[in-house]
Structures are given as structure tokens and as C-alpha cells.
Short mmCIF file of C-alpha atoms in Angstrom, two decimals:
data_model
loop_
_atom_site.label_atom_id
_atom_site.label_comp_id
_atom_site.label_asym_id
_atom_site.label_seq_id
_atom_site.Cartn_x
_atom_site.Cartn_y
_atom_site.Cartn_z
CA UNK C 8 13.70 -1.82 -13.86
CA UNK C 9 10.78 -2.61 -11.10
CA UNK C 10 6.67 -2.65 -11.31
CA UNK C 11 3.16 -2.11 -8.78
CA UNK C 12 0.11 -3.36 -9.81
CA UNK C 13 -2.92 -2.30 -7.11
CA UNK C 14 -6.11 -3.85 -7.60
CA UNK C 15 -9.09 -3.31 -5.26
CA UNK C 16 -10.06 -0.18 -5.31
CA UNK C 17 -13.88 1.61 -5.82
CA UNK C 18 -16.37 2.85 -4.50
CA UNK C 19 -18.01 1.64 -0.63
CA UNK C 20 -20.85 2.34 1.11
CA UNK C 21 -19.61 3.87 5.50
CA UNK C 22 -18.64 1.55 7.52
CA UNK C 23 -17.73 -1.12 4.83
CA UNK C 24 -14.67 -3.01 3.71
CA UNK C 25 -12.17 -2.98 0.66
CA UNK C 26 -9.05 -4.98 -0.01
CA UNK C 27 -6.40 -3.84 -1.73
CA UNK C 28 -3.09 -6.15 -3.67
CA UNK C 29 -0.12 -5.05 -4.74
CA UNK C 30 2.24 -6.98 -6.28
CA UNK C 31 6.18 -6.61 -7.88
CA UNK C 32 8.04 -7.73 -10.35
CA UNK C 33 11.47 -6.46 -12.27
CA UNK C 34 14.72 -7.64 -11.79
CA UNK C 35 14.11 -7.67 -8.35
CA UNK C 36 17.03 -8.49 -4.99
CA UNK C 37 15.19 -8.12 -2.44
CA UNK C 38 12.44 -5.69 -0.96
CA UNK C 39 12.13 -4.00 2.43
CA UNK C 40 9.31 -2.31 2.99
CA UNK C 41 6.42 -2.44 1.14
CA UNK C 42 3.42 -0.68 1.97
CA UNK C 43 0.75 1.84 0.95
CA UNK C 44 0.22 5.82 0.69
CA UNK C 45 -2.79 8.17 -0.14
CA UNK C 46 -3.76 10.45 -1.14
CA UNK C 47 -7.16 12.61 -1.37
CA UNK C 48 -7.48 15.85 -3.40
CA UNK C 49 -6.44 18.93 -3.10
CA UNK C 50 -4.10 17.00 0.16
CA UNK C 51 -0.47 16.01 0.26
CA UNK C 52 -0.15 11.64 -0.13
CA UNK C 53 0.95 10.36 3.20
CA UNK C 54 1.87 7.19 4.63
CA UNK C 55 -1.39 4.56 5.44
CA UNK C 56 0.75 1.48 6.37
CA UNK C 57 4.21 0.23 6.14
CA UNK C 58 5.48 -3.62 6.36
CA UNK C 59 8.61 -4.74 6.67
CA UNK C 60 10.67 -8.44 4.83
CA UNK C 61 10.45 -9.12 8.49
CA UNK C 62 6.87 -8.43 9.21
CA UNK C 63 7.16 -6.03 11.33
CA UNK C 64 4.40 -3.10 10.69
CA UNK C 65 2.60 0.32 10.87
CA UNK C 66 0.08 1.92 10.73
CA UNK C 67 -1.13 5.69 10.74
CA UNK C 68 -3.13 6.85 13.36
CA UNK C 69 -6.23 7.07 11.71
CA UNK C 70 -6.59 4.39 10.28
CA UNK C 71 -5.02 2.00 13.05
CA UNK C 72 -7.58 -0.36 14.04
CA UNK C 73 -9.19 -0.51 11.07
CA UNK C 74 -6.76 -1.48 8.48
CA UNK C 75 -4.23 -4.40 8.05
CA UNK C 76 -1.16 -4.52 6.23
CA UNK C 77 -0.36 -8.01 5.51
CA UNK C 78 2.37 -9.05 2.78
CA UNK C 79 3.65 -12.02 1.34
CA UNK C 80 7.02 -12.16 0.54
CA UNK C 81 7.73 -15.44 -1.63
CA UNK C 82 5.40 -14.29 -3.99
CA UNK C 83 6.20 -10.11 -3.59
CA UNK C 84 2.72 -9.44 -2.66
CA UNK C 85 1.38 -6.59 -0.39
CA UNK C 86 -2.13 -7.03 0.78
CA UNK C 87 -5.01 -3.52 2.96
CA UNK C 88 -7.59 -5.20 4.46
CA UNK C 89 -9.11 -2.01 5.19
CA UNK C 90 -12.83 -2.13 7.01
CA UNK C 91 -14.74 0.03 8.83
CA UNK C 92 -14.28 2.66 5.99
CA UNK C 93 -14.98 6.70 6.97
CA UNK C 94 -15.86 8.85 3.70
CA UNK C 95 -12.38 10.70 4.98
CA UNK C 96 -10.31 7.40 3.21
CA UNK C 97 -11.46 8.85 -0.21
CA UNK C 98 -8.31 8.80 -1.98
CA UNK C 99 -5.91 7.75 -4.26
CA UNK C 100 -3.70 4.99 -2.57
CA UNK C 101 -0.65 3.71 -4.13
CA UNK C 102 1.29 0.96 -3.35
CA UNK C 103 5.17 1.94 -2.35
CA UNK C 104 8.13 -1.13 -2.16
CA UNK C 105 11.51 -0.21 -1.28
CA UNK C 106 14.56 -2.72 -2.15
CA UNK C 107 17.61 -4.06 -3.89
CA UNK C 108 17.24 -4.67 -7.55
CA UNK C 109 20.14 -6.98 -8.36
CA UNK C 110 22.07 -3.72 -9.06
CA UNK C 111 21.61 0.35 -7.52
CA UNK C 112 18.88 0.05 -4.82
CA UNK C 113 15.15 0.74 -5.87
CA UNK C 114 11.89 2.66 -4.81
CA UNK C 115 8.82 1.94 -6.87
CA UNK C 116 5.17 3.25 -7.25
CA UNK C 117 2.00 1.60 -8.46
CA UNK C 118 0.05 3.83 -9.93
CA UNK C 119 -2.68 3.95 -8.13
CA UNK C 120 -6.31 2.92 -7.10
CA UNK C 121 -9.62 4.65 -6.04
CA UNK C 122 -11.31 4.06 -3.20
CA UNK C 123 -15.18 5.81 -2.62
CA UNK C 124 -15.84 5.83 0.25
CA UNK C 125 -19.54 6.99 0.36
CA UNK C 126 -23.68 6.05 0.74
#
């Protein structure tokens, strides 16, 4: 079984910054994709940013240029540096990982961390 644990959420003023972290543990053989999703009240969960084990990245249009995703494969960690935060970035942010255990493939989710952007 694979577990993801996030940290780093909180309350920040518009224009501020936050850095989210997520670490994966368990019976992992390899992780292909690691990324971040978010879900605001009354909205569907959406992909924010994602990175592959080769370093390719994807960003949602709404965060491109403001957020940066990075990954430490050896530590099985993924980070999301969020700058120039806006009130519309307020949401619960979820870490996600897809890969292989020593048996079947896995898709894992963290428990979520709240990010609130407000003055």
C-alpha cells in the first residue's frame, strides 16, 4: 500500500507565497507521475501541476508562471512553490502519485491540505 503525506498549507495574503510538500511511502517500485490537484468549495477537483520521473512538467493555465512543481526522486517527494497567490487559489490541495508497486500499479492520494488566500 502507498501513502502520501502533505504539508505546508495555511493562510496567506494575496500576493504571498506558500510551499507545499508531499512524501510518498510504502511498497513502491517506481513512481511515474507526481502532482498536485485542488478542489475549491462547490467545484470539481482539478489538476494544478504534474511532473514525470524524467522531469517533464505540466501546469494548468491558471497557475502557469506563478507556481513551480519540483521533485526529488530519491526522497520520493514532490513540492509545489506557489507565488503571487490569488483569492481564487483558495482550495484544498491534494498530492497525487501514479506508479508501480512490487505488484500492481497504484494511484494514491494524500489527505489534502487547506490553502486559503485572503486579506
